[in-house]
XYZ file of C-alpha atoms in Angstrom:
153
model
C 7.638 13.793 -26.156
C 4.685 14.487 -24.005
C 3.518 10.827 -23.919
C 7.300 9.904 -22.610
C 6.539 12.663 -20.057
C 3.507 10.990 -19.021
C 5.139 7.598 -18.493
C 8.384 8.441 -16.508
C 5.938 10.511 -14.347
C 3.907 7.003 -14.310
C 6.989 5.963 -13.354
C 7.699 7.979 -10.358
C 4.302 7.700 -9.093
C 4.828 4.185 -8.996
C 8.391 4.067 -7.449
C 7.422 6.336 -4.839
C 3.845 5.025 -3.874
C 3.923 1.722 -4.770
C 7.237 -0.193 -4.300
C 8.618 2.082 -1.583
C 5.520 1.467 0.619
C 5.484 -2.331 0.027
C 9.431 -2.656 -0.008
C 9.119 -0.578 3.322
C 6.477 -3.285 4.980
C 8.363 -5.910 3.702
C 11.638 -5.163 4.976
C 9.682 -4.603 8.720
C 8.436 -7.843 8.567
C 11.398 -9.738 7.524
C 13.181 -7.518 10.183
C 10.823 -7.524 12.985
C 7.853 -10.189 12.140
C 9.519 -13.814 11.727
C 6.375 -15.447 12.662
C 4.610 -14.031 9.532
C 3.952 -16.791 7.379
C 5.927 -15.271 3.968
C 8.685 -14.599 5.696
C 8.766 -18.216 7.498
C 9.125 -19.215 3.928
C 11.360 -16.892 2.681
C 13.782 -18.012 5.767
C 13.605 -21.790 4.266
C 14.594 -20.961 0.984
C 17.514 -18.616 2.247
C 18.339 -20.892 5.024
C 19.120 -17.700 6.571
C 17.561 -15.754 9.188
C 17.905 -11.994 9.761
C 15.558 -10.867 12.630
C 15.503 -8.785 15.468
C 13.265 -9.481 18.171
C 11.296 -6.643 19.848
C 8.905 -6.498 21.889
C 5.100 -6.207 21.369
C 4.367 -3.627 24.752
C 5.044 -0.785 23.286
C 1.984 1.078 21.852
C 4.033 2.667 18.800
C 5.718 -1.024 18.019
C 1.890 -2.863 18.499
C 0.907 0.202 16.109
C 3.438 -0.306 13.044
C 3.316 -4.093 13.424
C -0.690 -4.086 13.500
C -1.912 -1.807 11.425
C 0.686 0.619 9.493
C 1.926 -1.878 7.616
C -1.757 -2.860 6.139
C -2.365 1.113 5.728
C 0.809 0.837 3.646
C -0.718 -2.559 1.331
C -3.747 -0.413 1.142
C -2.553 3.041 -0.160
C 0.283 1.104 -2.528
C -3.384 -1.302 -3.972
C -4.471 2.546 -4.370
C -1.894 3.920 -6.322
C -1.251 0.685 -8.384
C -4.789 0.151 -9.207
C -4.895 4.207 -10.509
C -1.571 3.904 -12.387
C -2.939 0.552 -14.163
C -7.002 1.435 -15.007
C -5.690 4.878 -16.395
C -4.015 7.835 -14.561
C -7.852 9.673 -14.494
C -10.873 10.928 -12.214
C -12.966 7.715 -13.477
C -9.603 5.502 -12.610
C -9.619 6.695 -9.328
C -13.611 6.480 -8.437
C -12.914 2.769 -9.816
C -9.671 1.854 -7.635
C -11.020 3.598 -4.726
C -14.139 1.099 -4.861
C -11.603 -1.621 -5.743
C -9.342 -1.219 -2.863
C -12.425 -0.271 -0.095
C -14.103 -3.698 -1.591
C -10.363 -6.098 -1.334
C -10.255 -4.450 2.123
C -12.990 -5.742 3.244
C -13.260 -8.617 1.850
C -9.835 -9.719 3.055
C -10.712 -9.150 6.262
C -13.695 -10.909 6.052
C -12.111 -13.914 4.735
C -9.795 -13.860 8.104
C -13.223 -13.882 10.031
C -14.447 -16.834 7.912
C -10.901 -18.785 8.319
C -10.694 -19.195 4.693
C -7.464 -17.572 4.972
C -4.435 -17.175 7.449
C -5.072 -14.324 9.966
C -7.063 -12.507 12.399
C -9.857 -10.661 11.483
C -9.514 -6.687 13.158
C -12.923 -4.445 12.190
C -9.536 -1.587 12.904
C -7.432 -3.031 10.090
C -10.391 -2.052 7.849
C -10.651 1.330 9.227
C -7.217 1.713 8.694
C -6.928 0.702 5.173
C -9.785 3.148 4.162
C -8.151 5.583 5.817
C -4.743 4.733 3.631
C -6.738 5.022 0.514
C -8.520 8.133 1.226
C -4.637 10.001 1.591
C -3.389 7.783 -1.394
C -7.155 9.282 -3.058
C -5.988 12.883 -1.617
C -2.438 12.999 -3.580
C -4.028 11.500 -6.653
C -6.618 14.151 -6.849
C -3.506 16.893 -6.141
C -1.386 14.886 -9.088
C -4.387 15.068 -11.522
C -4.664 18.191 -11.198
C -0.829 19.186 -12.010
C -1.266 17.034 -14.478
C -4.218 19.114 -15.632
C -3.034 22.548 -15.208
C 0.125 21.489 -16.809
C -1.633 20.549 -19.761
C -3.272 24.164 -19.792
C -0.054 25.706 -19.660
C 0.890 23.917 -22.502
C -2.432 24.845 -24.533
């Protein structure tokens, strides 16, 4: 009973801070970002487009577009990579090194051209950012999880 506890709360951590965040970027992109190159593709296959055009002047739309949605990849990496390598303190030391390390190195594979995009020393800021609040509400659902476990005892 307790272990089927632990998974539907698995469960919700992952609804809520993994798919949510990336469904949420995704749909803004598809919405808002035809030019990216997934949703190019995506438009192909559905030989469909949905987009609304808006422009980039506006600080809070240059804001979202730039750099929310890569704080929202980061602190979903977060959360996934905790859920998978084992819902503990030594899970999250690992995915926080995980996720800083991917962040990085994604943007430094931008730099090098190796892949599509533009390198911005900001995103990186950003991300780390991400994963310390994804790292904050971990720490805060450990230790429900702990005292819960007490209260049990």
């Amino acid at each position: 009973m307790v272990r089927n506890k632990m998974n539907m709360k698995n469960i919700k951590l992952c609804i809520l801070n993994v798919i949510l965040p990336l469904l949420a970027g995704f749909i803004y992109y598809y919405l808002f970002c035809p030019d990216v190159i997934l949703i190019a593709k995506i438009d192909s296959i559905l030989k469909v487009k949905y987009h609304i055009q808006i422009p980039n002047t506006n600080f809070m739309v240059r804001f979202v577009r730039f750099y929310l949605l890569d704080a929202l990849w980061a602190y979903a990496l977060m959360f996934c990579l905790f859920i998978i390598l084992g819902n503990t303190l030594t899970a999250l030391k690992k995915s926080i090194v995980i996720s800083v390390v991917l962040s990085i190195v994604m943007e430094l594979l931008q730099l090098l051209n190796v892949v599509v995009g533009t390198f911005d020393i900001c995103d990186i800021f950003v991300e780390i950012v991400a994963i310390c609040i994804a790292s904050i509400i971990i720490i805060k659902h450990i230790k429900e999880e702990r005292d819960y476990e007490k209260q049990r005892s």
